[in-house]
Coordinates of C-alpha atoms in Angstrom, one line a residue:
M203 CA 199.7 212.1 -56.0
G204 CA 199.4 215.8 -56.7
I205 CA 197.1 217.8 -54.5
R206 CA 196.2 220.7 -56.7
S207 CA 193.6 220.7 -59.5
S208 CA 194.2 221.6 -63.1
L209 CA 191.0 221.1 -65.0
P210 CA 190.4 221.8 -68.7
S211 CA 190.6 225.5 -69.6
K212 CA 187.4 227.5 -69.1
P213 CA 186.2 231.1 -69.9
S214 CA 187.8 233.8 -67.8
A215 CA 186.3 234.5 -64.4
A216 CA 185.1 237.9 -65.5
K217 CA 183.4 236.5 -68.6
F218 CA 181.8 233.6 -66.7
I219 CA 180.6 235.8 -63.8
G220 CA 179.4 238.4 -66.3
F221 CA 177.3 235.7 -68.1
V222 CA 175.7 234.6 -64.8
L223 CA 175.0 238.1 -63.5
T224 CA 173.5 239.1 -66.9
G225 CA 171.2 236.1 -66.7
I226 CA 170.1 237.0 -63.2
A227 CA 169.6 240.6 -64.1
I228 CA 167.5 239.7 -67.1
N229 CA 165.5 237.3 -64.9
S230 CA 165.0 240.0 -62.4
M231 CA 163.7 242.4 -65.0
V232 CA 161.2 239.8 -66.2
V233 CA 160.1 239.3 -62.7
A234 CA 159.6 243.0 -62.3
C235 CA 157.4 243.1 -65.4
S236 CA 155.1 240.2 -64.7
S237 CA 154.4 238.0 -61.7
P238 CA 154.8 234.3 -62.4
N239 CA 151.7 232.3 -63.0
T240 CA 149.4 235.3 -63.2
T241 CA 145.8 235.0 -64.5
S242 CA 143.4 237.7 -65.5
N243 CA 141.3 237.2 -62.3
S244 CA 144.2 237.5 -59.8
S245 CA 145.8 240.6 -58.4
P246 CA 149.7 240.9 -58.3
Q247 CA 149.6 240.9 -54.5
A248 CA 147.5 237.8 -54.3
E249 CA 149.7 236.1 -56.9
S250 CA 152.9 237.0 -55.1
D251 CA 151.4 235.5 -51.8
K252 CA 150.6 232.2 -53.5
P253 CA 153.4 229.6 -53.1
I254 CA 154.8 228.0 -56.2
K255 CA 155.9 224.4 -56.3
L256 CA 159.1 223.4 -58.2
T257 CA 160.0 219.8 -58.6
L258 CA 163.7 218.9 -58.8
V259 CA 164.7 215.4 -59.9
S260 CA 168.3 214.5 -59.4
Y261 CA 170.7 211.6 -58.9
A262 CA 171.4 210.2 -55.4
V263 CA 174.7 211.7 -54.5
T264 CA 173.7 215.4 -55.1
K265 CA 171.2 215.4 -52.2
T266 CA 173.4 217.0 -49.6
A267 CA 174.4 219.8 -51.9
Y268 CA 170.9 220.7 -53.0
E269 CA 169.7 220.6 -49.4
N270 CA 172.1 223.5 -48.7
I271 CA 171.5 225.3 -52.0
I272 CA 167.7 225.3 -52.2
P273 CA 167.1 227.4 -49.0
K274 CA 169.5 230.0 -50.4
F275 CA 167.6 230.2 -53.7
V276 CA 164.2 230.3 -51.9
E277 CA 165.4 233.2 -49.8
Q278 CA 166.7 235.1 -52.8
W279 CA 163.5 234.5 -54.8
K280 CA 161.3 235.6 -51.9
A281 CA 163.4 238.8 -51.6
Q282 CA 163.2 239.5 -55.3
T283 CA 159.5 238.7 -55.9
G284 CA 157.7 238.3 -52.6
Q285 CA 156.8 234.8 -53.7
T286 CA 157.4 231.6 -51.7
V287 CA 158.9 228.6 -53.6
V288 CA 158.2 225.1 -52.2
F289 CA 160.5 222.4 -53.6
E290 CA 159.7 218.8 -54.1
Q291 CA 162.8 216.7 -54.5
S292 CA 163.4 213.3 -55.8
Y293 CA 166.8 211.4 -55.7
G294 CA 167.9 208.1 -57.1
G295 CA 170.0 206.4 -59.7
S296 CA 170.4 208.7 -62.7
G297 CA 169.1 206.1 -65.2
S298 CA 166.1 205.3 -63.0
Q299 CA 165.3 208.9 -62.6
T300 CA 165.5 209.5 -66.3
R301 CA 163.0 206.7 -67.0
A302 CA 160.7 208.1 -64.2
V303 CA 160.7 211.6 -65.8
I304 CA 159.9 210.1 -69.3
D305 CA 157.2 207.9 -67.7
G306 CA 155.5 210.9 -66.1
L307 CA 157.4 212.1 -63.0
N308 CA 156.6 215.9 -63.4
A309 CA 160.1 217.3 -63.0
D310 CA 160.5 221.0 -63.6
V311 CA 164.3 220.7 -63.4
V312 CA 166.5 217.7 -63.9
A313 CA 170.1 217.5 -62.6
L314 CA 171.4 214.1 -63.7
A315 CA 174.7 212.3 -63.7
L316 CA 175.3 212.6 -67.4
A317 CA 174.2 214.5 -70.5
G318 CA 173.2 211.3 -72.1
D319 CA 170.4 210.9 -69.6
T320 CA 169.2 214.5 -70.2
A321 CA 169.4 213.8 -74.0
K322 CA 167.0 210.8 -73.5
I323 CA 164.4 213.2 -71.9
E324 CA 165.0 215.6 -74.8
K325 CA 164.3 212.7 -77.3
A326 CA 161.1 211.9 -75.4
G327 CA 159.9 215.4 -76.3
L328 CA 160.0 216.9 -72.8
I329 CA 163.1 219.1 -73.2
Q330 CA 163.6 221.4 -76.2
P331 CA 166.8 220.8 -78.4
G332 CA 169.6 223.2 -77.6
W333 CA 169.3 223.0 -73.8
E334 CA 173.1 222.7 -73.5
Q335 CA 173.4 226.3 -74.7
E336 CA 170.9 227.8 -72.2
L337 CA 173.3 228.0 -69.3
P338 CA 177.1 228.6 -68.9
N339 CA 179.6 225.8 -69.4
E340 CA 177.3 223.9 -71.8
S341 CA 175.0 223.4 -68.8
I342 CA 177.5 221.4 -66.9
V343 CA 176.9 222.5 -63.4
H344 CA 179.7 220.6 -61.6
K345 CA 182.2 217.9 -62.2
S346 CA 184.0 215.0 -60.6
V347 CA 186.5 212.2 -61.4
V348 CA 186.6 208.5 -60.6
A349 CA 188.1 207.5 -57.2
L350 CA 189.2 204.1 -55.8
V351 CA 188.2 203.7 -52.2
L352 CA 190.3 201.1 -50.3
R353 CA 189.1 198.9 -47.5
D354 CA 192.2 199.7 -45.4
A355 CA 195.8 200.7 -45.6
N356 CA 196.7 197.0 -46.4
T357 CA 194.7 197.1 -49.7
N358 CA 197.7 197.6 -51.9
V359 CA 196.0 199.3 -54.9
K360 CA 197.9 202.1 -56.6
G361 CA 195.9 202.5 -59.8
W362 CA 193.6 201.1 -62.4
S363 CA 195.8 198.0 -63.3
D364 CA 195.7 196.7 -59.7
L365 CA 191.9 196.1 -60.0
T366 CA 192.5 192.8 -61.8
R367 CA 194.6 191.2 -59.1
D368 CA 193.3 188.0 -57.6
D369 CA 193.2 189.5 -54.1
V370 CA 191.0 192.4 -55.1
Q371 CA 187.2 192.4 -54.9
V372 CA 185.5 195.4 -56.5
I373 CA 182.2 197.1 -55.7
T374 CA 180.5 199.4 -58.2
A375 CA 176.9 200.2 -59.1
N376 CA 175.1 198.8 -62.2
P377 CA 175.6 200.9 -65.3
K378 CA 172.2 199.8 -66.6
T379 CA 170.5 201.7 -63.8
S380 CA 173.1 204.2 -62.6
G381 CA 174.6 207.0 -64.5
G382 CA 177.5 207.1 -62.1
A383 CA 178.3 203.5 -62.9
K384 CA 178.5 204.4 -66.6
W385 CA 181.3 206.8 -65.7
N386 CA 183.0 204.0 -63.8
V387 CA 183.0 201.7 -66.8
L388 CA 184.2 204.5 -69.1
G389 CA 186.9 205.4 -66.7
L390 CA 188.2 201.8 -66.8
W391 CA 187.9 201.6 -70.6
G392 CA 189.6 205.0 -71.2
S393 CA 192.5 204.1 -68.8
V394 CA 193.4 201.6 -71.6
T395 CA 192.4 203.3 -74.8
Q396 CA 193.6 206.8 -73.9
A397 CA 197.0 205.3 -73.1
G398 CA 197.2 203.9 -76.6
G399 CA 195.6 200.4 -75.9
T400 CA 193.2 198.8 -78.4
P401 CA 189.4 198.4 -77.8
E402 CA 190.0 194.7 -77.5
A403 CA 192.5 195.2 -74.7
A404 CA 190.1 197.6 -73.0
Q405 CA 187.3 195.1 -73.2
T406 CA 189.5 192.4 -71.7
F407 CA 190.5 194.7 -68.9
V408 CA 186.9 195.8 -68.1
E409 CA 185.8 192.2 -68.1
S410 CA 188.6 191.2 -65.7
V411 CA 187.6 194.0 -63.3
F412 CA 183.9 193.1 -63.4
S413 CA 184.6 189.4 -62.8
R414 CA 185.7 190.6 -59.4
V415 CA 182.4 192.4 -58.7
P416 CA 180.2 190.3 -56.4
V417 CA 177.0 192.4 -56.6
L418 CA 175.7 195.3 -58.7
P419 CA 173.8 197.8 -56.6
K420 CA 171.3 200.0 -58.5
D421 CA 173.0 203.4 -57.8
A422 CA 176.1 205.0 -56.3
R423 CA 174.5 205.5 -52.9
E424 CA 173.6 201.8 -52.6
A425 CA 177.1 200.9 -53.8
S426 CA 178.5 203.0 -51.0
D427 CA 176.2 201.3 -48.5
V428 CA 177.3 197.8 -49.7
F429 CA 180.9 198.8 -49.2
Y430 CA 180.8 200.9 -46.0
K431 CA 177.8 199.4 -44.1
Q432 CA 177.8 195.8 -45.3
G433 CA 181.6 195.5 -45.5
Q434 CA 181.7 193.8 -48.9
G435 CA 184.7 194.2 -51.3
N436 CA 188.0 195.8 -50.6
V437 CA 187.9 198.4 -53.4
L438 CA 184.9 200.7 -54.2
I439 CA 184.8 202.5 -57.6
N440 CA 183.0 205.7 -56.9
Y441 CA 182.8 209.4 -57.6
E442 CA 185.5 211.5 -56.0
N443 CA 182.8 213.7 -54.5
E444 CA 181.0 210.8 -53.0
V445 CA 184.3 209.7 -51.2
I446 CA 184.8 213.3 -49.9
L447 CA 181.2 213.4 -48.6
A448 CA 181.5 210.0 -47.0
A449 CA 184.7 211.2 -45.2
Q450 CA 182.8 214.3 -43.9
K451 CA 180.2 212.0 -42.5
G452 CA 182.7 209.8 -40.7
D453 CA 183.5 207.1 -43.2
K454 CA 187.2 208.0 -43.6
Q455 CA 188.4 205.1 -45.8
P456 CA 191.7 205.6 -47.6
Y457 CA 191.3 206.3 -51.3
I458 CA 193.2 207.2 -54.4
V459 CA 192.4 209.3 -57.4
P460 CA 194.1 207.8 -60.5
T461 CA 196.0 210.8 -61.7
D462 CA 197.7 209.3 -64.8
Y463 CA 194.4 208.9 -66.7
N464 CA 190.9 209.7 -65.5
I465 CA 187.6 210.8 -66.9
S466 CA 186.0 214.1 -66.4
I467 CA 182.5 213.3 -64.9
D468 CA 180.4 216.2 -66.2
N469 CA 177.0 216.6 -64.6
P470 CA 174.4 218.8 -66.4
V471 CA 171.3 220.6 -65.3
A472 CA 168.3 221.5 -67.5
V473 CA 164.8 222.8 -67.4
V474 CA 162.1 220.3 -68.5
D475 CA 160.3 222.6 -71.0
K476 CA 157.1 220.7 -71.4
N477 CA 156.5 220.4 -67.7
V478 CA 157.4 224.0 -66.8
D479 CA 155.0 225.3 -69.5
K480 CA 152.3 222.9 -68.2
H481 CA 152.9 224.0 -64.6
G482 CA 153.5 227.7 -65.3
T483 CA 156.8 227.5 -63.6
R484 CA 159.3 228.4 -66.4
Q485 CA 160.3 231.7 -64.8
V486 CA 161.3 230.3 -61.4
A487 CA 162.8 227.1 -62.9
E488 CA 165.1 229.1 -65.2
A489 CA 166.0 231.4 -62.3
F490 CA 166.9 228.4 -60.2
T491 CA 169.1 226.8 -62.8
K492 CA 170.9 230.1 -63.3
F493 CA 171.4 230.4 -59.6
L494 CA 173.2 227.1 -59.6
F495 CA 176.1 228.7 -61.5
T496 CA 176.6 231.6 -59.1
P497 CA 179.6 231.5 -56.7
E498 CA 177.1 231.1 -53.8
A499 CA 175.8 227.8 -55.1
Q500 CA 179.1 226.6 -56.6
K501 CA 180.7 226.9 -53.1
E502 CA 178.0 224.5 -51.8
F503 CA 178.8 222.0 -54.5
A504 CA 182.5 222.3 -53.7
K505 CA 182.0 221.9 -50.0
V506 CA 180.5 218.4 -50.5
G507 CA 183.2 217.3 -53.0
F508 CA 182.1 218.3 -56.5
R509 CA 184.6 220.0 -58.6
P510 CA 183.1 223.5 -59.3
V511 CA 182.9 225.1 -62.7
E512 CA 182.8 228.7 -61.7
P513 CA 186.4 230.0 -62.0
T514 CA 186.7 231.9 -58.7
V515 CA 185.3 229.0 -56.7
E516 CA 187.5 226.5 -58.6
A517 CA 190.5 228.5 -57.6
E518 CA 189.4 228.8 -54.0
F519 CA 189.0 225.0 -53.6
A520 CA 191.9 223.9 -55.8
S521 CA 193.9 222.3 -53.0
Q522 CA 191.0 219.9 -52.4
F523 CA 191.3 218.1 -55.7
P524 CA 194.3 216.2 -57.0
K525 CA 195.6 217.2 -60.5
V526 CA 194.9 214.6 -63.2
E527 CA 197.6 214.6 -65.9
K528 CA 195.3 213.2 -68.7
L529 CA 191.7 214.1 -68.0
F530 CA 189.7 212.8 -70.9
T531 CA 186.0 213.5 -71.6
I532 CA 183.0 211.8 -73.0
K533 CA 183.7 213.5 -76.3
D534 CA 187.1 211.7 -76.5
L535 CA 185.1 208.5 -76.4
G536 CA 182.7 209.5 -79.1
G537 CA 180.0 211.3 -77.2
W538 CA 177.0 209.9 -75.3
K539 CA 174.9 208.8 -78.3
E540 CA 177.8 206.6 -79.6
V541 CA 178.8 205.5 -76.1
D542 CA 175.3 204.4 -75.1
T543 CA 174.9 202.4 -78.2
Q544 CA 178.4 200.9 -78.1
F545 CA 178.5 200.1 -74.3
F546 CA 175.1 200.2 -72.6
A547 CA 172.4 199.3 -75.1
D548 CA 170.8 195.8 -74.8
G549 CA 173.4 193.3 -76.2
A550 CA 176.2 195.9 -76.3
I551 CA 179.6 195.7 -74.7
F552 CA 178.5 195.7 -71.1
D553 CA 175.9 192.9 -71.6
Q554 CA 178.5 190.9 -73.5
I555 CA 180.9 191.2 -70.7
Q556 CA 178.3 190.2 -68.1
A557 CA 177.3 187.2 -70.2
K558 CA 180.8 186.0 -70.6
I559 CA 181.4 186.4 -66.8
A560 CA 178.2 184.4 -66.1
Q561 CA 179.4 181.6 -68.5
S562 CA 182.7 181.3 -66.8
K563 CA 181.2 180.8 -63.3

């Protein structure tokens, strides 16, 4: 396996950093002109002394990164404005978090596992169209790839095709509730189609893998617990960043990153327009999302295993991430709207696969 990263080309470091710094400078000018959440009956000093609450809703495996990033932003915002920001944080399966926001969880900022989940919140009328263009890198704040975690050195799995062997039992989360698990399914599928295989061959392959899945946890965190703590399965399909983080916490299982074909797991962030306007938190929410693209925040993502998108940080952490020869994207599979309809809607490919597996038992 290679040990250096070579991700898809991005804007130059100077252009990227210039964009971020410009955004921060503009934000600072806005702050200087008007205090957030001011009313006609409050003085600027009283308003700057009043804490402001910001609610971040994200998916399970980002928690460690945000626990390191949020204090840095709070400190910066306090220095810039004199105002204290208090964060409320919610973590869970990306699909479950998406439904919670649509059903009334008052998120100011959503940082979900896939743009398709963010698009569902947009469709519900909570996020304005065009959110992808509000931040650098089409609002993709960090990336990852699929990794295969092995129970021990005797688990002789070298790549995707080994997952259908009779001696392999696979653990993965449920793609009906977990955005991370959708990436797992698409990584399996694309390992066939991106190599020239037919959709029929891909469906047969995915079905064979899932016939070796004994339980479907609701999110990536629970899937890790099933594998690490409960000892089920001998291969865990997971995010690369989750594996790196687990190793940092002492769960040092051997793992491989398939480097012939793998999917770029692109994770977006967005301001929830309807909620920030209702809460009067737009200014601080937009500043927070811009902060996530700065080198300071990107280093925190990289430290816990996410592939950074800021060029200087990407170069600094390159040795941490194996190079993938054919890194395909969701666009190569038709985009999230088509993928959700084709694979994950009720009665679509994943349900068909599960039904067929159930019939065969």
